[in-house]
Amino acid sequence: MRVEYINPFVEASFNVLREVLQSDVKRGELYLKSTSMPVMGVAAIVGLAGDVEGRVLFDMDKPTALKVASAMNGEELPTMDDLVKATITELANMITAQAVTKLHELGFRFDLTPPAIFTGDNMEVTDQDVEALIVPMEVPQGRIEINVAIRERS
Amino acid sequence: MTMQAELEKKSDSRTEEKKERADRVDFKMVTFSLGGKEYGIDIMNVKEIAKASKFTYVPNAAPFVRGVYNLRGEIISIIDLRTMFHLPSERKQDGSLESLLILRVEEHVFGVIVDNIDKVVGISKSSLQPPHPIFGDINVKYIRGIVENAGKLYIILDVEKIFMVDKDLKGARKEAAYEAPKPGMSERAFTSMEADGGDLDLGFIEETLFSFRHFAVTPVNDAWVKARFGQWKGMRKGTDLQLKEPGEADQYLETFYSRCSSVLWDSGYADQVLPVLPAAESRTINVWNPGCGRGHETYSFALLLRRKYPQARIKIWANDSDLLAISMAPNMTFQEQEIPEAYREHMVKGKNGYSFSQAVRDSIFFEFHDVQNANPLPPLDIILCRDTLSFMDVVQQKRLIAEFSERLKASGIVILGGNEKLVAGGWKSVSGDEAVSAYGKD
């Protein structure tokens, strides 16, 4: 993944999470991964197109998703209902959009697809031959992994 | 003998003859030409042949996809085999028809454009010979074999391998997994210990180099390691030869690194590299620079390429898996006194010092990337991989060298570190100069 793309995603994740959760956010060590990986339980995905092709996946477990959604809505949400899903989708959208805006300022053209959300147990995501950058984020509600895979169109 | 009997005998021998011929024909192939050479495809993969033009262009598709076509209500994609295999092709005038083979591979149907479709030939499996690397235009793994028929040689393409990329990759990956039982100590290190009449010290040094600095001794670098061992004995006066800490491993490796490592290349070194660069084949020069570190060599090489190919569009993919090193690369700045004279004209002054001009920077993609993962790259003219192979384990080295061979154009070259060698089959040295290790395809 091009070096220029890394910081916008890291910064956007950090800023948006801190803003919507009104709390401390800690960033873990970035790393690359290319094998299939388990999804923790709730995954929101946003596709990228334009000069590049790729996707951003936001991955967290169910309790984290519920807590994050509760914090964002300012009320206790005990079950995985439509409001929770819509909230997590919106979070994914906000982070990706902010990153893409930053990239736009640097002169890279990206388009977004509408986010989609997946929930369930024992899920696994496999995308062949795609190397993903993992940005782990620790928030008081739990751990959110942002999984960015972008490559240039050749 | 009656007339009747004679007739019967005749027809008998005729059917026998027919039978014999049928025995010899194991399968039939459709033959065609691509860029002046004869090729064949198993007829079982060919649904029909057709002539067509006016394909509907698909934006942003791979260059070898000419478009889609409506074949009696079924929409199929049209692939230009000549572009796919980098063979010369003439674009037909507007309106004239292209020769198409409609192929079926598993459940997929698609059309491929070829120069000319010739005829159907029956062949027997026994006359099929394995592909020879000399058929350089098309990657050997896509060739099922060669047959002779009526004085002509036909290259039989393996359609499943060409178009079922995913399946192939899965298989390859599985093989790699089987092949990688112990990434730790190199097999070769053990054998060399025995071969050298039990020179245990060298064996231990090889092992500690790997555990301290992940430096694997393989045919890529063993000549240097042995020569260095001789010096090392002299330095240590023959006693206490082993490496006990990482610092000592660094000391041992001190003379391994190529000239101008982690600094901008001086003009002396650049002049040594210049003559090994191949002649420009097209207007775009694609370069891969795995293990670029902080990017000094990438910039230096970019400028050298501009000198060698002033007309060409240069594209360099530079990767490193060290996030800290590679993050600095796109915006590297220099102080005035550290810039060699030859680089001045390509530098612009900014707030924090001098940096390379936008034109130079635009030709380089710096990527945070691990070369052990998939490398989505176009066919390459040059691979610059100095002092990188040696720091991978044996299996990884093998895999990367195989990847070099797959990605490199027939006329392309690989430049390794000054003390690294590519002795594997299929490579030949192309540098007259000892100072630069450059290899081309044999």
mmCIF file of N, CA and C in Angstrom, chain B residues 153-255:
data_model
loop_
_atom_site.group_PDB
_atom_site.id
_atom_site.type_symbol
_atom_site.label_atom_id
_atom_site.label_comp_id
_atom_site.label_asym_id
_atom_site.label_seq_id
_atom_site.Cartn_x
_atom_site.Cartn_y
_atom_site.Cartn_z
ATOM 1 N N LEU B 153 6.033 -26.812 -36.025
ATOM 2 C CA LEU B 153 5.986 -26.992 -34.578
ATOM 3 C C LEU B 153 4.834 -26.161 -34.016
ATOM 4 N N TYR B 154 4.021 -26.773 -33.177
ATOM 5 C CA TYR B 154 2.921 -26.047 -32.557
ATOM 6 C C TYR B 154 3.126 -25.998 -31.056
ATOM 7 N N ILE B 155 2.917 -24.832 -30.511
ATOM 8 C CA ILE B 155 2.983 -24.683 -29.058
ATOM 9 C C ILE B 155 1.552 -24.821 -28.542
ATOM 10 N N ILE B 156 1.332 -25.794 -27.681
ATOM 11 C CA ILE B 156 -0.026 -26.007 -27.187
ATOM 12 C C ILE B 156 -0.213 -25.260 -25.875
ATOM 13 N N LEU B 157 -1.159 -24.353 -25.875
ATOM 14 C CA LEU B 157 -1.382 -23.526 -24.688
ATOM 15 C C LEU B 157 -2.305 -24.260 -23.718
ATOM 16 N N ASP B 158 -2.040 -24.058 -22.449
ATOM 17 C CA ASP B 158 -2.870 -24.665 -21.422
ATOM 18 C C ASP B 158 -3.923 -23.641 -20.984
ATOM 19 N N VAL B 159 -5.089 -23.744 -21.587
ATOM 20 C CA VAL B 159 -6.110 -22.725 -21.382
ATOM 21 C C VAL B 159 -6.543 -22.642 -19.914
ATOM 22 N N GLU B 160 -6.630 -23.786 -19.269
ATOM 23 C CA GLU B 160 -7.052 -23.778 -17.866
ATOM 24 C C GLU B 160 -6.089 -22.951 -17.012
ATOM 25 N N LYS B 161 -4.788 -23.140 -17.282
ATOM 26 C CA LYS B 161 -3.790 -22.401 -16.483
ATOM 27 C C LYS B 161 -3.851 -20.920 -16.788
ATOM 28 N N ILE B 162 -4.076 -20.569 -18.056
ATOM 29 C CA ILE B 162 -4.043 -19.156 -18.422
ATOM 30 C C ILE B 162 -5.234 -18.426 -17.816
ATOM 31 N N PHE B 163 -6.407 -19.035 -17.885
ATOM 32 C CA PHE B 163 -7.595 -18.277 -17.508
ATOM 33 C C PHE B 163 -8.126 -18.601 -16.118
ATOM 34 N N MET B 164 -7.687 -19.688 -15.530
ATOM 35 C CA MET B 164 -8.165 -20.004 -14.176
ATOM 36 C C MET B 164 -7.087 -19.636 -13.182
ATOM 37 N N VAL B 165 -6.787 -18.360 -13.122
ATOM 38 C CA VAL B 165 -5.663 -17.898 -12.314
ATOM 39 C C VAL B 165 -5.840 -18.273 -10.847
ATOM 40 N N ASP B 166 -7.045 -18.106 -10.352
ATOM 41 C CA ASP B 166 -7.265 -18.289 -8.916
ATOM 42 C C ASP B 166 -6.922 -19.703 -8.464
ATOM 43 N N LYS B 167 -7.446 -20.660 -9.241
ATOM 44 C CA LYS B 167 -7.235 -22.048 -8.897
ATOM 45 C C LYS B 167 -5.733 -22.360 -8.857
ATOM 46 N N ASP B 168 -5.073 -21.854 -9.859
ATOM 47 C CA ASP B 168 -3.644 -22.089 -9.986
ATOM 48 C C ASP B 168 -2.909 -21.557 -8.759
ATOM 49 N N LEU B 169 -3.299 -20.361 -8.371
ATOM 50 C CA LEU B 169 -2.621 -19.739 -7.238
ATOM 51 C C LEU B 169 -2.826 -20.549 -5.970
ATOM 52 N N LYS B 170 -4.077 -21.014 -5.791
ATOM 53 C CA LYS B 170 -4.356 -21.797 -4.609
ATOM 54 C C LYS B 170 -3.432 -23.010 -4.550
ATOM 55 N N GLY B 171 -3.310 -23.659 -5.707
ATOM 56 C CA GLY B 171 -2.454 -24.838 -5.778
ATOM 57 C C GLY B 171 -1.028 -24.480 -5.415
ATOM 58 N N ALA B 172 -0.560 -23.371 -5.998
ATOM 59 C CA ALA B 172 0.820 -22.970 -5.767
ATOM 60 C C ALA B 172 1.048 -22.680 -4.293
ATOM 61 N N ARG B 173 0.032 -22.081 -3.686
ATOM 62 C CA ARG B 173 0.203 -21.723 -2.295
ATOM 63 C C ARG B 173 0.296 -22.966 -1.422
ATOM 64 N N LYS B 174 -0.526 -23.942 -1.772
ATOM 65 C CA LYS B 174 -0.498 -25.184 -1.024
ATOM 66 C C LYS B 174 0.893 -25.821 -1.101
ATOM 67 N N GLU B 175 1.412 -25.829 -2.329
ATOM 68 C CA GLU B 175 2.747 -26.403 -2.510
ATOM 69 C C GLU B 175 3.754 -25.694 -1.631
ATOM 70 N N ALA B 176 3.654 -24.357 -1.627
ATOM 71 C CA ALA B 176 4.603 -23.578 -0.847
ATOM 72 C C ALA B 176 4.496 -23.950 0.631
ATOM 73 N N ALA B 177 3.261 -24.199 1.071
ATOM 74 C CA ALA B 177 3.075 -24.545 2.475
ATOM 75 C C ALA B 177 3.747 -25.874 2.806
ATOM 76 N N TYR B 178 3.647 -26.810 1.864
ATOM 77 C CA TYR B 178 4.304 -28.087 2.096
ATOM 78 C C TYR B 178 5.817 -27.937 2.103
ATOM 79 N N GLU B 179 6.247 -26.982 1.316
ATOM 80 C CA GLU B 179 7.685 -26.835 1.154
ATOM 81 C C GLU B 179 8.349 -26.151 2.334
ATOM 82 N N ALA B 180 7.537 -25.564 3.197
ATOM 83 C CA ALA B 180 8.125 -24.722 4.232
ATOM 84 C C ALA B 180 8.039 -25.344 5.617
ATOM 85 N N PRO B 181 8.696 -26.463 5.829
ATOM 86 C CA PRO B 181 8.556 -27.095 7.134
ATOM 87 C C PRO B 181 9.378 -26.395 8.210
ATOM 88 N N LYS B 182 10.541 -25.859 7.863
ATOM 89 C CA LYS B 182 11.365 -25.237 8.904
ATOM 90 C C LYS B 182 11.986 -23.959 8.381
ATOM 91 N N PRO B 183 11.374 -22.830 8.694
ATOM 92 C CA PRO B 183 11.893 -21.575 8.191
ATOM 93 C C PRO B 183 13.163 -21.149 8.928
ATOM 94 N N GLY B 184 13.507 -21.825 9.964
ATOM 95 C CA GLY B 184 14.648 -21.404 10.776
ATOM 96 C C GLY B 184 15.984 -21.623 10.091
ATOM 97 N N MET B 185 16.669 -22.648 10.492
ATOM 98 C CA MET B 185 18.004 -22.922 9.978
ATOM 99 C C MET B 185 17.934 -23.375 8.530
ATOM 100 N N SER B 186 18.836 -22.901 7.713
ATOM 101 C CA SER B 186 18.797 -23.276 6.315
ATOM 102 C C SER B 186 19.353 -24.677 6.127
ATOM 103 N N GLU B 187 18.725 -25.411 5.215
ATOM 104 C CA GLU B 187 19.189 -26.759 4.920
ATOM 105 C C GLU B 187 20.638 -26.740 4.440
ATOM 106 N N ARG B 188 20.891 -25.728 3.601
ATOM 107 C CA ARG B 188 22.181 -25.681 2.950
ATOM 108 C C ARG B 188 23.302 -25.501 3.955
ATOM 109 N N ALA B 189 22.993 -24.793 5.014
ATOM 110 C CA ALA B 189 24.028 -24.554 6.007
ATOM 111 C C ALA B 189 24.536 -25.881 6.570
ATOM 112 N N PHE B 190 23.603 -26.811 6.778
ATOM 113 C CA PHE B 190 24.023 -28.108 7.291
ATOM 114 C C PHE B 190 24.912 -28.838 6.296
ATOM 115 N N THR B 191 24.466 -28.845 5.044
ATOM 116 C CA THR B 191 25.237 -29.587 4.060
ATOM 117 C C THR B 191 26.613 -28.972 3.900
ATOM 118 N N SER B 192 26.687 -27.646 3.956
ATOM 119 C CA SER B 192 28.003 -27.051 3.750
ATOM 120 C C SER B 192 28.922 -27.385 4.914
ATOM 121 N N MET B 193 28.332 -27.549 6.107
ATOM 122 C CA MET B 193 29.151 -27.915 7.251
ATOM 123 C C MET B 193 29.844 -29.250 7.004
ATOM 124 N N GLU B 194 29.069 -30.184 6.423
ATOM 125 C CA GLU B 194 29.669 -31.487 6.153
ATOM 126 C C GLU B 194 30.684 -31.404 5.017
ATOM 127 N N ALA B 195 30.290 -30.676 3.972
ATOM 128 C CA ALA B 195 31.128 -30.626 2.785
ATOM 129 C C ALA B 195 32.485 -29.996 3.069
ATOM 130 N N ASP B 196 32.510 -29.046 3.964
ATOM 131 C CA ASP B 196 33.777 -28.377 4.224
ATOM 132 C C ASP B 196 34.649 -29.163 5.196
ATOM 133 N N GLY B 197 34.383 -30.436 5.317
ATOM 134 C CA GLY B 197 35.197 -31.258 6.188
ATOM 135 C C GLY B 197 34.999 -30.862 7.646
ATOM 136 N N GLY B 198 33.742 -30.532 7.988
ATOM 137 C CA GLY B 198 33.430 -30.236 9.384
ATOM 138 C C GLY B 198 34.014 -28.926 9.852
ATOM 139 N N ASP B 199 33.996 -27.902 9.003
ATOM 140 C CA ASP B 199 34.421 -26.596 9.482
ATOM 141 C C ASP B 199 33.295 -26.022 10.331
ATOM 142 N N LEU B 200 33.300 -26.455 11.576
ATOM 143 C CA LEU B 200 32.171 -26.141 12.441
ATOM 144 C C LEU B 200 32.037 -24.665 12.694
ATOM 145 N N ASP B 201 33.179 -23.958 12.760
ATOM 146 C CA ASP B 201 33.109 -22.530 13.052
ATOM 147 C C ASP B 201 32.274 -21.803 12.006
ATOM 148 N N LEU B 202 32.521 -22.107 10.739
ATOM 149 C CA LEU B 202 31.767 -21.470 9.666
ATOM 150 C C LEU B 202 30.291 -21.835 9.794
ATOM 151 N N GLY B 203 30.046 -23.110 10.106
ATOM 152 C CA GLY B 203 28.663 -23.555 10.279
ATOM 153 C C GLY B 203 27.961 -22.771 11.379
ATOM 154 N N PHE B 204 28.665 -22.575 12.492
ATOM 155 C CA PHE B 204 28.050 -21.832 13.592
ATOM 156 C C PHE B 204 27.839 -20.376 13.224
ATOM 157 N N ILE B 205 28.805 -19.824 12.496
ATOM 158 C CA ILE B 205 28.651 -18.423 12.095
ATOM 159 C C ILE B 205 27.420 -18.268 11.215
ATOM 160 N N GLU B 206 27.257 -19.228 10.297
ATOM 161 C CA GLU B 206 26.092 -19.146 9.425
ATOM 162 C C GLU B 206 24.806 -19.182 10.238
ATOM 163 N N GLU B 207 24.813 -20.040 11.253
ATOM 164 C CA GLU B 207 23.597 -20.160 12.050
ATOM 165 C C GLU B 207 23.341 -18.903 12.882
ATOM 166 N N THR B 208 24.393 -18.348 13.451
ATOM 167 C CA THR B 208 24.184 -17.161 14.293
ATOM 168 C C THR B 208 23.855 -15.938 13.440
ATOM 169 N N LEU B 209 24.389 -15.879 12.224
ATOM 170 C CA LEU B 209 24.026 -14.755 11.354
ATOM 171 C C LEU B 209 22.523 -14.748 11.138
ATOM 172 N N PHE B 210 21.969 -15.950 11.017
ATOM 173 C CA PHE B 210 20.535 -16.027 10.781
ATOM 174 C C PHE B 210 19.753 -15.641 12.029
ATOM 175 N N SER B 211 20.205 -16.132 13.195
ATOM 176 C CA SER B 211 19.382 -15.849 14.372
ATOM 177 C C SER B 211 19.555 -14.412 14.856
ATOM 178 N N PHE B 212 20.744 -13.808 14.658
ATOM 179 C CA PHE B 212 20.898 -12.419 15.108
ATOM 180 C C PHE B 212 20.368 -11.424 14.087
ATOM 181 N N ARG B 213 20.644 -11.647 12.822
ATOM 182 C CA ARG B 213 20.334 -10.623 11.816
ATOM 183 C C ARG B 213 19.450 -11.145 10.674
ATOM 184 N N HIS B 214 18.903 -12.353 10.834
ATOM 185 C CA HIS B 214 18.053 -12.956 9.807
ATOM 186 C C HIS B 214 18.764 -12.980 8.452
ATOM 187 N N PHE B 215 20.062 -13.224 8.503
ATOM 188 C CA PHE B 215 20.858 -13.299 7.279
ATOM 189 C C PHE B 215 21.016 -14.784 6.960
ATOM 190 N N ALA B 216 20.378 -15.251 5.883
ATOM 191 C CA ALA B 216 20.415 -16.679 5.568
ATOM 192 C C ALA B 216 21.492 -16.953 4.529
ATOM 193 N N VAL B 217 22.360 -17.891 4.829
ATOM 194 C CA VAL B 217 23.426 -18.220 3.895
ATOM 195 C C VAL B 217 22.890 -19.220 2.870
ATOM 196 N N THR B 218 22.871 -18.810 1.619
ATOM 197 C CA THR B 218 22.356 -19.631 0.524
ATOM 198 C C THR B 218 23.285 -19.395 -0.664
ATOM 199 N N PRO B 219 23.045 -20.067 -1.787
ATOM 200 C CA PRO B 219 23.893 -19.819 -2.948
ATOM 201 C C PRO B 219 23.958 -18.346 -3.348
ATOM 202 N N VAL B 220 22.966 -17.551 -2.929
ATOM 203 C CA VAL B 220 22.973 -16.127 -3.270
ATOM 204 C C VAL B 220 24.223 -15.447 -2.704
ATOM 205 N N ASN B 221 24.642 -15.865 -1.531
ATOM 206 C CA ASN B 221 25.720 -15.119 -0.871
ATOM 207 C C ASN B 221 26.826 -15.991 -0.285
ATOM 208 N N ASP B 222 26.816 -17.320 -0.515
ATOM 209 C CA ASP B 222 27.774 -18.134 0.240
ATOM 210 C C ASP B 222 29.221 -17.908 -0.180
ATOM 211 N N ALA B 223 29.424 -17.476 -1.434
ATOM 212 C CA ALA B 223 30.803 -17.190 -1.844
ATOM 213 C C ALA B 223 31.372 -16.067 -0.977
ATOM 214 N N TRP B 224 30.546 -15.052 -0.753
ATOM 215 C CA TRP B 224 31.013 -13.951 0.066
ATOM 216 C C TRP B 224 31.231 -14.400 1.504
ATOM 217 N N VAL B 225 30.285 -15.185 2.041
ATOM 218 C CA VAL B 225 30.381 -15.595 3.439
ATOM 219 C C VAL B 225 31.676 -16.383 3.668
ATOM 220 N N LYS B 226 32.011 -17.254 2.714
ATOM 221 C CA LYS B 226 33.239 -18.053 2.845
ATOM 222 C C LYS B 226 34.477 -17.167 2.786
ATOM 223 N N ALA B 227 34.477 -16.234 1.802
ATOM 224 C CA ALA B 227 35.634 -15.355 1.656
ATOM 225 C C ALA B 227 35.797 -14.503 2.918
ATOM 226 N N ARG B 228 34.661 -14.036 3.413
ATOM 227 C CA ARG B 228 34.693 -13.212 4.608
ATOM 228 C C ARG B 228 35.199 -14.005 5.811
ATOM 229 N N PHE B 229 34.883 -15.296 5.826
ATOM 230 C CA PHE B 229 35.340 -16.143 6.924
ATOM 231 C C PHE B 229 36.863 -16.179 6.966
ATOM 232 N N GLY B 230 37.468 -16.205 5.770
ATOM 233 C CA GLY B 230 38.928 -16.150 5.706
ATOM 234 C C GLY B 230 39.454 -14.883 6.352
ATOM 235 N N GLN B 231 38.853 -13.731 5.998
ATOM 236 C CA GLN B 231 39.280 -12.447 6.581
ATOM 237 C C GLN B 231 39.046 -12.460 8.085
ATOM 238 N N TRP B 232 37.893 -12.993 8.450
ATOM 239 C CA TRP B 232 37.471 -13.010 9.856
ATOM 240 C C TRP B 232 38.488 -13.762 10.696
ATOM 241 N N LYS B 233 38.955 -14.907 10.155
ATOM 242 C CA LYS B 233 39.978 -15.685 10.858
ATOM 243 C C LYS B 233 41.212 -14.828 11.094
ATOM 244 N N GLY B 234 41.582 -14.055 10.057
ATOM 245 C CA GLY B 234 42.749 -13.184 10.170
ATOM 246 C C GLY B 234 42.530 -12.122 11.241
ATOM 247 N N MET B 235 41.316 -11.524 11.226
ATOM 248 C CA MET B 235 41.021 -10.453 12.179
ATOM 249 C C MET B 235 41.036 -10.970 13.611
ATOM 250 N N ARG B 236 40.503 -12.190 13.775
ATOM 251 C CA ARG B 236 40.406 -12.743 15.126
ATOM 252 C C ARG B 236 41.629 -13.596 15.466
ATOM 253 N N LYS B 237 42.629 -13.592 14.617
ATOM 254 C CA LYS B 237 43.851 -14.369 14.801
ATOM 255 C C LYS B 237 43.559 -15.846 15.024
ATOM 256 N N GLY B 238 42.520 -16.348 14.366
ATOM 257 C CA GLY B 238 42.231 -17.772 14.429
ATOM 258 C C GLY B 238 41.587 -18.262 15.701
ATOM 259 N N THR B 239 41.397 -17.383 16.683
ATOM 260 C CA THR B 239 40.732 -17.846 17.908
ATOM 261 C C THR B 239 39.406 -17.098 18.082
ATOM 262 N N ASP B 240 38.540 -17.698 18.876
ATOM 263 C CA ASP B 240 37.299 -17.030 19.244
ATOM 264 C C ASP B 240 36.549 -16.506 18.014
ATOM 265 N N LEU B 241 36.255 -17.467 17.129
ATOM 266 C CA LEU B 241 35.679 -17.052 15.853
ATOM 267 C C LEU B 241 34.179 -16.825 15.914
ATOM 268 N N GLN B 242 33.543 -17.414 16.912
ATOM 269 C CA GLN B 242 32.084 -17.393 16.862
ATOM 270 C C GLN B 242 31.486 -16.031 17.213
ATOM 271 N N LEU B 243 30.265 -15.843 16.715
ATOM 272 C CA LEU B 243 29.557 -14.587 16.954
ATOM 273 C C LEU B 243 28.676 -14.787 18.176
ATOM 274 N N LYS B 244 28.931 -13.976 19.224
ATOM 275 C CA LYS B 244 28.192 -14.214 20.459
ATOM 276 C C LYS B 244 27.073 -13.208 20.679
ATOM 277 N N GLU B 245 27.083 -12.123 19.934
ATOM 278 C CA GLU B 245 26.015 -11.137 20.125
ATOM 279 C C GLU B 245 25.730 -10.438 18.798
ATOM 280 N N PRO B 246 24.560 -9.786 18.709
ATOM 281 C CA PRO B 246 24.189 -9.153 17.442
ATOM 282 C C PRO B 246 25.260 -8.190 16.926
ATOM 283 N N GLY B 247 25.918 -7.496 17.837
ATOM 284 C CA GLY B 247 26.947 -6.544 17.424
ATOM 285 C C GLY B 247 28.040 -7.219 16.619
ATOM 286 N N GLU B 248 28.406 -8.442 17.027
ATOM 287 C CA GLU B 248 29.460 -9.159 16.307
ATOM 288 C C GLU B 248 28.974 -9.607 14.934
ATOM 289 N N ALA B 249 27.675 -9.935 14.855
ATOM 290 C CA ALA B 249 27.119 -10.291 13.557
ATOM 291 C C ALA B 249 27.204 -9.086 12.621
ATOM 292 N N ASP B 250 26.904 -7.898 13.154
ATOM 293 C CA ASP B 250 27.000 -6.685 12.339
ATOM 294 C C ASP B 250 28.429 -6.485 11.855
ATOM 295 N N GLN B 251 29.376 -6.767 12.768
ATOM 296 C CA GLN B 251 30.783 -6.607 12.418
ATOM 297 C C GLN B 251 31.156 -7.552 11.274
ATOM 298 N N TYR B 252 30.651 -8.778 11.393
ATOM 299 C CA TYR B 252 30.939 -9.773 10.353
ATOM 300 C C TYR B 252 30.365 -9.311 9.016
ATOM 301 N N LEU B 253 29.172 -8.729 9.071
ATOM 302 C CA LEU B 253 28.484 -8.336 7.839
ATOM 303 C C LEU B 253 28.934 -6.974 7.313
ATOM 304 N N GLU B 254 29.833 -6.330 8.048
ATOM 305 C CA GLU B 254 30.228 -4.963 7.707
ATOM 306 C C GLU B 254 30.550 -4.774 6.226
ATOM 307 N N THR B 255 31.301 -5.711 5.662
ATOM 308 C CA THR B 255 31.731 -5.527 4.277
ATOM 309 C C THR B 255 30.755 -6.129 3.278
#
